Short mmCIF file of C-alpha atoms and ligand atoms in Angstrom, two decimals:
data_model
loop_
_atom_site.label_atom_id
_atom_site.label_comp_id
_atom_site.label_asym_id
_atom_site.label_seq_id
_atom_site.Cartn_x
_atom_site.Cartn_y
_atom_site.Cartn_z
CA UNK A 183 237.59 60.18 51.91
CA UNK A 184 234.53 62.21 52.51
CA UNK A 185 231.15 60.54 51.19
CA UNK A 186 228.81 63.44 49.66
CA UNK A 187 230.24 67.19 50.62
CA UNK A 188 228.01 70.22 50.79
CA UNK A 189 229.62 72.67 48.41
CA UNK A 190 229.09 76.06 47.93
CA UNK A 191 230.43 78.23 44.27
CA UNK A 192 230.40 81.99 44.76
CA UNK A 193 230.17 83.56 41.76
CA UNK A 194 228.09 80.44 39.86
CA UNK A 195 227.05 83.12 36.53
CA UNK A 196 230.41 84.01 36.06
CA UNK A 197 232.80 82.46 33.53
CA UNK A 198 235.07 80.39 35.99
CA UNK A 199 231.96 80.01 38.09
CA UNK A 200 230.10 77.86 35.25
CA UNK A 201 232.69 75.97 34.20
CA UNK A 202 233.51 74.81 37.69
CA UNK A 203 229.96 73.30 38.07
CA UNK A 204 230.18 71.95 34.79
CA UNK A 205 233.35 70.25 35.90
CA UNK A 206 231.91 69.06 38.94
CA UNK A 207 229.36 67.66 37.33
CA UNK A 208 231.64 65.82 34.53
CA UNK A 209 234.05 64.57 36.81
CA UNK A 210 231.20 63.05 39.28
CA UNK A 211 232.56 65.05 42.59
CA UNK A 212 231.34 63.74 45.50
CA UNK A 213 228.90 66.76 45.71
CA UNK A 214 225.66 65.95 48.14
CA UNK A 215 224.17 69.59 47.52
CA UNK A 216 225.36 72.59 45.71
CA UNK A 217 224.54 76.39 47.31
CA UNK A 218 225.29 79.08 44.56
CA UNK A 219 226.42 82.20 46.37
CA UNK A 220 225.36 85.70 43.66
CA UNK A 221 224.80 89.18 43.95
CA UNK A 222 221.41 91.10 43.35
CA UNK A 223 222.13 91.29 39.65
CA UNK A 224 221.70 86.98 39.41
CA UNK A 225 220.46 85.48 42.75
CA UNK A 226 216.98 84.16 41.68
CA UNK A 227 218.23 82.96 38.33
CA UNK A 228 218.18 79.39 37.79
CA UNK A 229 221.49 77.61 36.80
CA UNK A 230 221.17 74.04 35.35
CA UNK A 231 222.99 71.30 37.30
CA UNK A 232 223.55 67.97 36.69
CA UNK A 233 219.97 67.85 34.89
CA UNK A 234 218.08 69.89 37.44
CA UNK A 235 217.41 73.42 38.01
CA UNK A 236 219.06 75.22 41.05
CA UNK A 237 218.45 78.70 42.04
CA UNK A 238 221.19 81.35 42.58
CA UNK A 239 220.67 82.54 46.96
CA UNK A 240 222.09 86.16 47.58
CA UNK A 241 225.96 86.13 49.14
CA UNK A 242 225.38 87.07 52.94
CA UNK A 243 227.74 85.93 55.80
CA UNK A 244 225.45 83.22 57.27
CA UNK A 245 226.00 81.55 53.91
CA UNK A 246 228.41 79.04 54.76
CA UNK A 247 226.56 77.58 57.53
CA UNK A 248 227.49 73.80 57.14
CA UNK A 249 229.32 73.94 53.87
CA UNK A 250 232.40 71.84 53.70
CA UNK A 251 233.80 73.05 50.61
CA UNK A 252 233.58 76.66 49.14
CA UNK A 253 234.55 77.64 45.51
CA UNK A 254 234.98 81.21 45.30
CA UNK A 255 235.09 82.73 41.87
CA UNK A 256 234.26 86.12 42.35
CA UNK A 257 236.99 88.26 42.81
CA UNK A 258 239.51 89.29 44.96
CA UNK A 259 237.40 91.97 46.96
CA UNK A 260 234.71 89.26 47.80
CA UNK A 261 236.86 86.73 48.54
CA UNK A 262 238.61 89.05 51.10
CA UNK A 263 235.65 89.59 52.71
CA UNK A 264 233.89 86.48 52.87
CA UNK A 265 236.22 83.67 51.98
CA UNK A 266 237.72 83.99 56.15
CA UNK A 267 234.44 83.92 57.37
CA UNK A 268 233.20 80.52 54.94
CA UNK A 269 236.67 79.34 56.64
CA UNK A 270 235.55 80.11 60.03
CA UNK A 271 232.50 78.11 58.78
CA UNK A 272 234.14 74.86 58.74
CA UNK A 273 234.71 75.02 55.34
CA UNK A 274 237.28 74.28 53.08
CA UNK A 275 238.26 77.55 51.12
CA UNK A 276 239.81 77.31 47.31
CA UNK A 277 240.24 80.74 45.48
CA UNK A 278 240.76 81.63 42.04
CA UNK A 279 241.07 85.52 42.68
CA UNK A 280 244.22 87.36 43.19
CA UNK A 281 243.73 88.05 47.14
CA UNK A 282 245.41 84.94 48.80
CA UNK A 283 248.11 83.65 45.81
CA UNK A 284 251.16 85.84 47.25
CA UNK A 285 250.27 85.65 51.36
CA UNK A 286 252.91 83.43 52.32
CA UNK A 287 250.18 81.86 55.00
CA UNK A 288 248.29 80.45 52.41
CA UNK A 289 249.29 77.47 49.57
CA UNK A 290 249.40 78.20 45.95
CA UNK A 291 248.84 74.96 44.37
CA UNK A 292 248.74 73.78 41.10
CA UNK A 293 248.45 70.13 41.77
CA UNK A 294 250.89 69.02 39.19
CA UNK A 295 253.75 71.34 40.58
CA UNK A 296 253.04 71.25 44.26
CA UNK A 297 250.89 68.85 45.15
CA UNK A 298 252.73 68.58 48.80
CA UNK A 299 251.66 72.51 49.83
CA UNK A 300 248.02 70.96 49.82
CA UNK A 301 248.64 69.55 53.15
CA UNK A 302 249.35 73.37 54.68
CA UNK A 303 245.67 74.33 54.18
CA UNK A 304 244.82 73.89 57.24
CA UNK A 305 246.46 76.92 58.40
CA UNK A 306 243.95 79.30 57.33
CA UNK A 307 241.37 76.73 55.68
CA UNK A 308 242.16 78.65 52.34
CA UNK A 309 243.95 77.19 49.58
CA UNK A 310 244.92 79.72 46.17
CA UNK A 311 244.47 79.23 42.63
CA UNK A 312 247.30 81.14 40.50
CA UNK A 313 246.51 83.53 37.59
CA UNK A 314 245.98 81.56 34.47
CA UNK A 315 249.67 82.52 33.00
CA UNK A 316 250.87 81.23 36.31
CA UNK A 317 249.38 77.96 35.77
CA UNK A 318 250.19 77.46 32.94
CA UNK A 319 254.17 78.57 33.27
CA UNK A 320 254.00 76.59 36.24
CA UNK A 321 252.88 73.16 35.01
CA UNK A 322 255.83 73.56 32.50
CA UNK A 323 258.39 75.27 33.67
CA UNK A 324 257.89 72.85 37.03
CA UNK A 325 258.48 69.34 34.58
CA UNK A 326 261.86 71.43 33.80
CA UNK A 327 262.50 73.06 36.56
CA UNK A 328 265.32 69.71 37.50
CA UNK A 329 267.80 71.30 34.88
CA UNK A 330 268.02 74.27 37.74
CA UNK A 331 265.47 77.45 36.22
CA UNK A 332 267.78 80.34 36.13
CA UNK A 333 266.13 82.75 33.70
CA UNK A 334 263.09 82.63 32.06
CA UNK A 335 261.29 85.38 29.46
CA UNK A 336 257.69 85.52 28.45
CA UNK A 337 255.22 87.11 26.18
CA UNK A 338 251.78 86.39 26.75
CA UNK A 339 249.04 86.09 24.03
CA UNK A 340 245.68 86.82 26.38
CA UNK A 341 242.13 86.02 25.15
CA UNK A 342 239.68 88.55 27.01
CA UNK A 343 237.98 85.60 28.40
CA UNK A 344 240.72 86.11 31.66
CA UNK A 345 239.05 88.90 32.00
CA UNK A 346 235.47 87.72 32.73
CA UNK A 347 232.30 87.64 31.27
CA UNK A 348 231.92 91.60 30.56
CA UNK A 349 234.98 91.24 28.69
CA UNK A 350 233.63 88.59 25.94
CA UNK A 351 231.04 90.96 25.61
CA UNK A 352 232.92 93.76 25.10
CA UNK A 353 235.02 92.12 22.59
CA UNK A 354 232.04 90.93 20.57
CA UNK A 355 230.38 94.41 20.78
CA UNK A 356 233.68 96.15 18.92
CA UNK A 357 233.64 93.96 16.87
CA UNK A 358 229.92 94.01 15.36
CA UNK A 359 230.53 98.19 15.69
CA UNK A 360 233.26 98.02 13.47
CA UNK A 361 232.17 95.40 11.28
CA UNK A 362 229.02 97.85 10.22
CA UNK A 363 231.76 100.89 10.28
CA UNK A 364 230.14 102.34 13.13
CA UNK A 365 233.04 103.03 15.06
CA UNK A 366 233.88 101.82 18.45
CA UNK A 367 231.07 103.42 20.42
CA UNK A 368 231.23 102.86 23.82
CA UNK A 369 234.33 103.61 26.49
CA UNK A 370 236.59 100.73 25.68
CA UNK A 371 236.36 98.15 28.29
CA UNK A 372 240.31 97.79 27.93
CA UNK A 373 243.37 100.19 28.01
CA UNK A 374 242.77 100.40 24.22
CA UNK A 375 239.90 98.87 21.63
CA UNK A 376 240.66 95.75 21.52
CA UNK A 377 238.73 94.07 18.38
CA UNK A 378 241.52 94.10 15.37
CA UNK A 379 243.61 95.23 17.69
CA UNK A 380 246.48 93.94 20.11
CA UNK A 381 246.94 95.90 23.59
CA UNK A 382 250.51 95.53 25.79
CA UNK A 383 248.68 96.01 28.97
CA UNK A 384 246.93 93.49 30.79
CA UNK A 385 246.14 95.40 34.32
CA UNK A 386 247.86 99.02 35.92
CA UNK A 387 250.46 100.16 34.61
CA UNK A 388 253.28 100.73 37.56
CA UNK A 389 256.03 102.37 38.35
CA UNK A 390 259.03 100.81 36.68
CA UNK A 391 256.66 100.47 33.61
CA UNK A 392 255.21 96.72 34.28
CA UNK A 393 251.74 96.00 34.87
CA UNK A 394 249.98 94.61 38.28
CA UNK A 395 249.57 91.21 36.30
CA UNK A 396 252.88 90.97 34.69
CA UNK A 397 254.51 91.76 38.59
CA UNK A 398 251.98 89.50 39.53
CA UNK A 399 252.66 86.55 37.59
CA UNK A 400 256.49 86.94 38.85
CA UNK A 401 255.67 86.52 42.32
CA UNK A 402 253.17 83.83 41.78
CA UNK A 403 255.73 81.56 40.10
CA UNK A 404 258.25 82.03 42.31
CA UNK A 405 256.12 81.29 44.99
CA UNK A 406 254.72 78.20 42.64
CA UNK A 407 258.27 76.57 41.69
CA UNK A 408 259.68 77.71 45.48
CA UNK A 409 262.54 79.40 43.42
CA UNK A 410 262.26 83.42 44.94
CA UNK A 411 265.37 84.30 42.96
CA UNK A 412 264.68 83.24 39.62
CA UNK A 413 264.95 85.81 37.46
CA UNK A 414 261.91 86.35 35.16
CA UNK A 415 260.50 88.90 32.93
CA UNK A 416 257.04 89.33 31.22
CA UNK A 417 255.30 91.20 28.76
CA UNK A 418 251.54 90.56 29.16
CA UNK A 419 249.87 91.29 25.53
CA UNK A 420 245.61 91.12 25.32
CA UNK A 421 244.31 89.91 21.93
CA UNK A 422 241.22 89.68 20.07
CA UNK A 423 240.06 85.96 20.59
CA UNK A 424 237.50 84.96 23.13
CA UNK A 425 238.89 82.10 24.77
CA UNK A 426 242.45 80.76 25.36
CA UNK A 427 245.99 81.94 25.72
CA UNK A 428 249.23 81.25 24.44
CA UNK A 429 252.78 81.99 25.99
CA UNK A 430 256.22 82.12 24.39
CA UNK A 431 259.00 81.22 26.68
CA UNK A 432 262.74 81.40 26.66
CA UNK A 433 264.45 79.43 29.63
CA UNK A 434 268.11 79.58 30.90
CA UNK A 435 268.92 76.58 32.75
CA UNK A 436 272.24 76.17 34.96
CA UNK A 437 272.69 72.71 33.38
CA UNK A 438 271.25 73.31 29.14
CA UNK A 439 268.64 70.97 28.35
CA UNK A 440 268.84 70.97 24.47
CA UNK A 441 265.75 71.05 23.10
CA UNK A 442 265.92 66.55 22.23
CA UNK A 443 265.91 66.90 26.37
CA UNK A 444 263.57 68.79 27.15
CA UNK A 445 260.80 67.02 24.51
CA UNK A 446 261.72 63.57 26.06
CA UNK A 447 260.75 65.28 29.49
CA UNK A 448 257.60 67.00 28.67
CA UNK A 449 256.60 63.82 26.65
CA UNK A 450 256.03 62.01 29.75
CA UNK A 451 255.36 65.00 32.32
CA UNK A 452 251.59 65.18 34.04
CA UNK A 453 249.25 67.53 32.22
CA UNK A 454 251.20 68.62 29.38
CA UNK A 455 249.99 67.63 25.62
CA UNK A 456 253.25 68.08 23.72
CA UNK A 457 252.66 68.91 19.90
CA UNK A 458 255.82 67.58 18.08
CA UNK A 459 254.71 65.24 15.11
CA UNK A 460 257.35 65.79 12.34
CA UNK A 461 255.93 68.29 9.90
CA UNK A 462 255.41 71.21 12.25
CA UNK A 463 252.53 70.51 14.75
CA UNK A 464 251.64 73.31 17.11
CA UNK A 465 248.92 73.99 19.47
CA UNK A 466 246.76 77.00 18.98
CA UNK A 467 244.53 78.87 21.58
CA UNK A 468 241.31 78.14 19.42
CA UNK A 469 242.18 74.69 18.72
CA UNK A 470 243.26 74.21 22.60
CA UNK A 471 239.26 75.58 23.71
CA UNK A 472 237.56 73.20 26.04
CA UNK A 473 240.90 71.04 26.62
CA UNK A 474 242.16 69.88 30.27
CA UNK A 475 245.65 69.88 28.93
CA UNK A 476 248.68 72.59 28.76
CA UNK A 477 249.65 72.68 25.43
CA UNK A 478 253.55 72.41 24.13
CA UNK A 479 254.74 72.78 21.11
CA UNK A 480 257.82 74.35 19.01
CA UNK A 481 260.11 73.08 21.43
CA UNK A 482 263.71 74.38 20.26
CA UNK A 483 267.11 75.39 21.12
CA UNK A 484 267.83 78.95 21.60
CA UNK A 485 271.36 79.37 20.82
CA UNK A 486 271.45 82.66 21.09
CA UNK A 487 271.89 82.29 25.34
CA UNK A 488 275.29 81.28 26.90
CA UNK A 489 275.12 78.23 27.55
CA UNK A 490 272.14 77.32 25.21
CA UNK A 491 268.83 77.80 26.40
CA UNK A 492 265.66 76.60 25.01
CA UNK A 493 262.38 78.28 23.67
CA UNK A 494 258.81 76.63 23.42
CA UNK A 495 255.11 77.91 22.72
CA UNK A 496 252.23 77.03 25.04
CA UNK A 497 248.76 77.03 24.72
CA UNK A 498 245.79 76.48 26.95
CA UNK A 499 242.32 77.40 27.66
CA UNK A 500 242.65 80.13 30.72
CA UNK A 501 239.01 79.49 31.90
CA UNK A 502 239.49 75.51 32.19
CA UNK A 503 243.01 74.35 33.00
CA UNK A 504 243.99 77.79 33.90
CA UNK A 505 241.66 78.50 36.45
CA UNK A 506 238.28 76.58 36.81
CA UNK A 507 239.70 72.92 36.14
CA UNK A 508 243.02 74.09 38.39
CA UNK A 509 240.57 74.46 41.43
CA UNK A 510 238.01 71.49 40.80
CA UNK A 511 241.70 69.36 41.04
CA UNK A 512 242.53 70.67 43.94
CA UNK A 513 239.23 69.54 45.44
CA UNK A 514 238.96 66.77 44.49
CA UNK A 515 242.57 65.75 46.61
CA UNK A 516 241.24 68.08 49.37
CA UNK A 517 237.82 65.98 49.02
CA UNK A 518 240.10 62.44 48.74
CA UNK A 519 242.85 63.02 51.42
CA UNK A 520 241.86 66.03 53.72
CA UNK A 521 238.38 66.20 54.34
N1 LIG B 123 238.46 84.20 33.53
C1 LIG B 123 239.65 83.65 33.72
O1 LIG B 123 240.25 83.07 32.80
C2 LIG B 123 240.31 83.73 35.07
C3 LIG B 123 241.62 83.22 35.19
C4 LIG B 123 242.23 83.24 36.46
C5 LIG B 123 241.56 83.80 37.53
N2 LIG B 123 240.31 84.31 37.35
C6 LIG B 123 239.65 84.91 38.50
O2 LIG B 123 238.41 84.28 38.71
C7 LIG B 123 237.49 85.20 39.30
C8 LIG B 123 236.19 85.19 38.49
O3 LIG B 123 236.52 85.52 37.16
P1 LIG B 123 235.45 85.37 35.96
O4 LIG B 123 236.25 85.44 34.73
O5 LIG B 123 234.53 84.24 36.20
O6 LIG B 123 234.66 86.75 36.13
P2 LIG B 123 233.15 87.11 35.69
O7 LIG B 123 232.76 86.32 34.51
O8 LIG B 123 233.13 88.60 35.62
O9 LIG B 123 232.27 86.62 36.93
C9 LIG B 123 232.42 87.19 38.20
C10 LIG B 123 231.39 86.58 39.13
O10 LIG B 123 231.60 87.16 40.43
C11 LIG B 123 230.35 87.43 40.98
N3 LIG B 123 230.42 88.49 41.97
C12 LIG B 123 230.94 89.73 41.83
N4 LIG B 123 230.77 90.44 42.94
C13 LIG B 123 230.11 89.64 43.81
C14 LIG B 123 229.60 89.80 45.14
N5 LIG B 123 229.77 90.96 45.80
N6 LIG B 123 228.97 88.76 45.72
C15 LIG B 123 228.80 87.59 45.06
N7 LIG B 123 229.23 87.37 43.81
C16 LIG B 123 229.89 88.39 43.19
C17 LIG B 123 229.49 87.84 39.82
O11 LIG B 123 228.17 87.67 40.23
P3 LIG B 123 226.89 88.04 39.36
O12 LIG B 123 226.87 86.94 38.31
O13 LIG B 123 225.78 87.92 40.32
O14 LIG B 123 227.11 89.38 38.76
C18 LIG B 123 229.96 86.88 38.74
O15 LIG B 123 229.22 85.67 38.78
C19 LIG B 123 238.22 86.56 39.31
O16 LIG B 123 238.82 86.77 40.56
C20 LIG B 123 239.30 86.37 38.25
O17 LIG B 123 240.44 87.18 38.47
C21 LIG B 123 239.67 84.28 36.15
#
């Protein structure tokens, strides 16, 4: 195991950015020093870590110059660019943006799914993070996928936080307009206003009628659960809470796992927080904020599928276990068995 690693975070005053440092710093990772990588708009700004003050340096290519470990949280167009050359570096590469998850060169890992592809990173010194939905999907639908996955369906419940810090803004903003009946007065930041509102589009619209995210998300799980013909459809709804997600899921399985099954299986399965106290217990995206865990609950059978299939309700907090805490896990293996 490596001693003290010099890390860099690209994209430290962004929302996955900040919660990756704060994770660093609350799961004591063998960090000796810390360079946070911004653009004009932050570098300069101090960012508190671990009790002192640390200054933002610009992004430039020379910035990876003895880094070990690089945390890039910026975005898929800056982590095309620079993410190869922080490789080239020396150092080890995780990304949360889209640009790696789907090149079949580079591991998708969520470390309680596919723990194993960690050891392929090598290849290209880059290791991807999957979309928060992904995660999520994955980390559950992996503890089931025994019962042989053959169909699964999902509608997504999206807090704007997946969408970044400008988003939370722009949520707030709508909602203080309309609160003093002024209106929504600035271009909406999504595909519709989204304060008292609920939009069906989370990304482009395509051809066919499904959004980049919800095609997206298809591929990633695949690629996640190494199952490229399970069939899968999503809807991908944004809604008007800051933080948090929620999924609901129906699953065919070639042998049915009844939903007594399936409860005794996620009971014990790594990462999952299964809500199923008598009496209707559920997990919530607001009550779920700040939590390490995928949430479960309102596990049931569906017996509307031939053979039966089952439906459940997930919750989880996008920015930690979907994305930031994802990538601080696989680190911290990288850090313990690889570096
Ligand atoms: N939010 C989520 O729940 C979530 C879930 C899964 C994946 N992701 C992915 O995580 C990444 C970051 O998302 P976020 O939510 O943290 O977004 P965000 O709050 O908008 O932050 C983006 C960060 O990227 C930095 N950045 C942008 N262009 C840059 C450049 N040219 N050079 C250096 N830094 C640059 C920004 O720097 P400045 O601060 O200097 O402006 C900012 O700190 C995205 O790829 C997103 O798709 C996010």
């Amino acid at each position: 195991m490596a001693t003290e690693l010099t890390i860099a975070v690209v994209g430290p005053a962004g929302l996955v950015g900040r919660e990756i440092l704060e994770l660093l710093g609350q799961r004591q990772f063998p960090a000796g020093s810390i360079r946070l990588l911004g653009t004009h708009r932050t570098a300069g700004a101090e960012v508190e870590l671990a009790g002192r003050k640390e200054k933002i340096a610009l992004l430039t290519p020379q910035a990876f110059d003895g880094v070990e470990l690089a945390f890039f949280a910026a975005g898929p167009g800056v982590a095309g660019e620079h993410a190869p050359r922080a490789a080239a570096a020396g150092a080890a590469v995780i990304d949360v943006s889209s640009r790696f998850r789907l090149d079949p060169e580079i591991p998708l890992v969520v470390p309680e799914v596919n723990v194993g592809k960690l050891g392929e990173w090598r290849e290209r010194g880059i290791v991807a993070s999957p979309s928060g939905t992904a995660t999520a999907l994955g980390v559950v639908l992996g503890a089931l996928a025994a019962a042989g996955l053959r169909r699964v369906v999902v509608s997504s419940y999206q807090g704007v936080a997946s969408a970044g810090r400008r988003a939370v803004g722009a949520l707030s903003q709508e909602t203080i307009d309309l609160l003093n009946a002024r209106g929504v007065r600035r271009r909406p930041r999504f595909a519709r206003r989204i304060a008292f509102n609920c939009v069906p589009q989370v990304g482009a619209l395509e051809p066919g009628g499904s959004t980049t995210h919800e095609l997206l998300v298809v591929e990633e799980l695949r690629k996640l659960l190494d199952r490229p013909g399970l069939g899968m459809s999503v809807t991908a709804v944004r809604v008007p809470i800051f933080f948090g997600s929620a999924f609901s899921v129906n699953l065919e399985s070639e042998s049915p796992l009844g939903a007594a099954g399936a409860t005794a299986i996620l009971q014990r399965a790594p990462g999952i927080l299964l809500h199923d106290e008598p009496g209707g217990s559920y997990p919530t995206p607001a009550e779920v904020a700040g939590s390490d865990a995928t949430h479960v609950g309102r596990v049931r059978d569906d017996p509307s599928a031939e053979p039966p299939g089952l439906m459940l309700w997930i919750a989880l907090d996008n920015v930690r276990k979907g994305t930031a805490l994802n990538a601080v896990q696989i680190a911290e293996i990288l850090a313990r068995d690889h570096l």
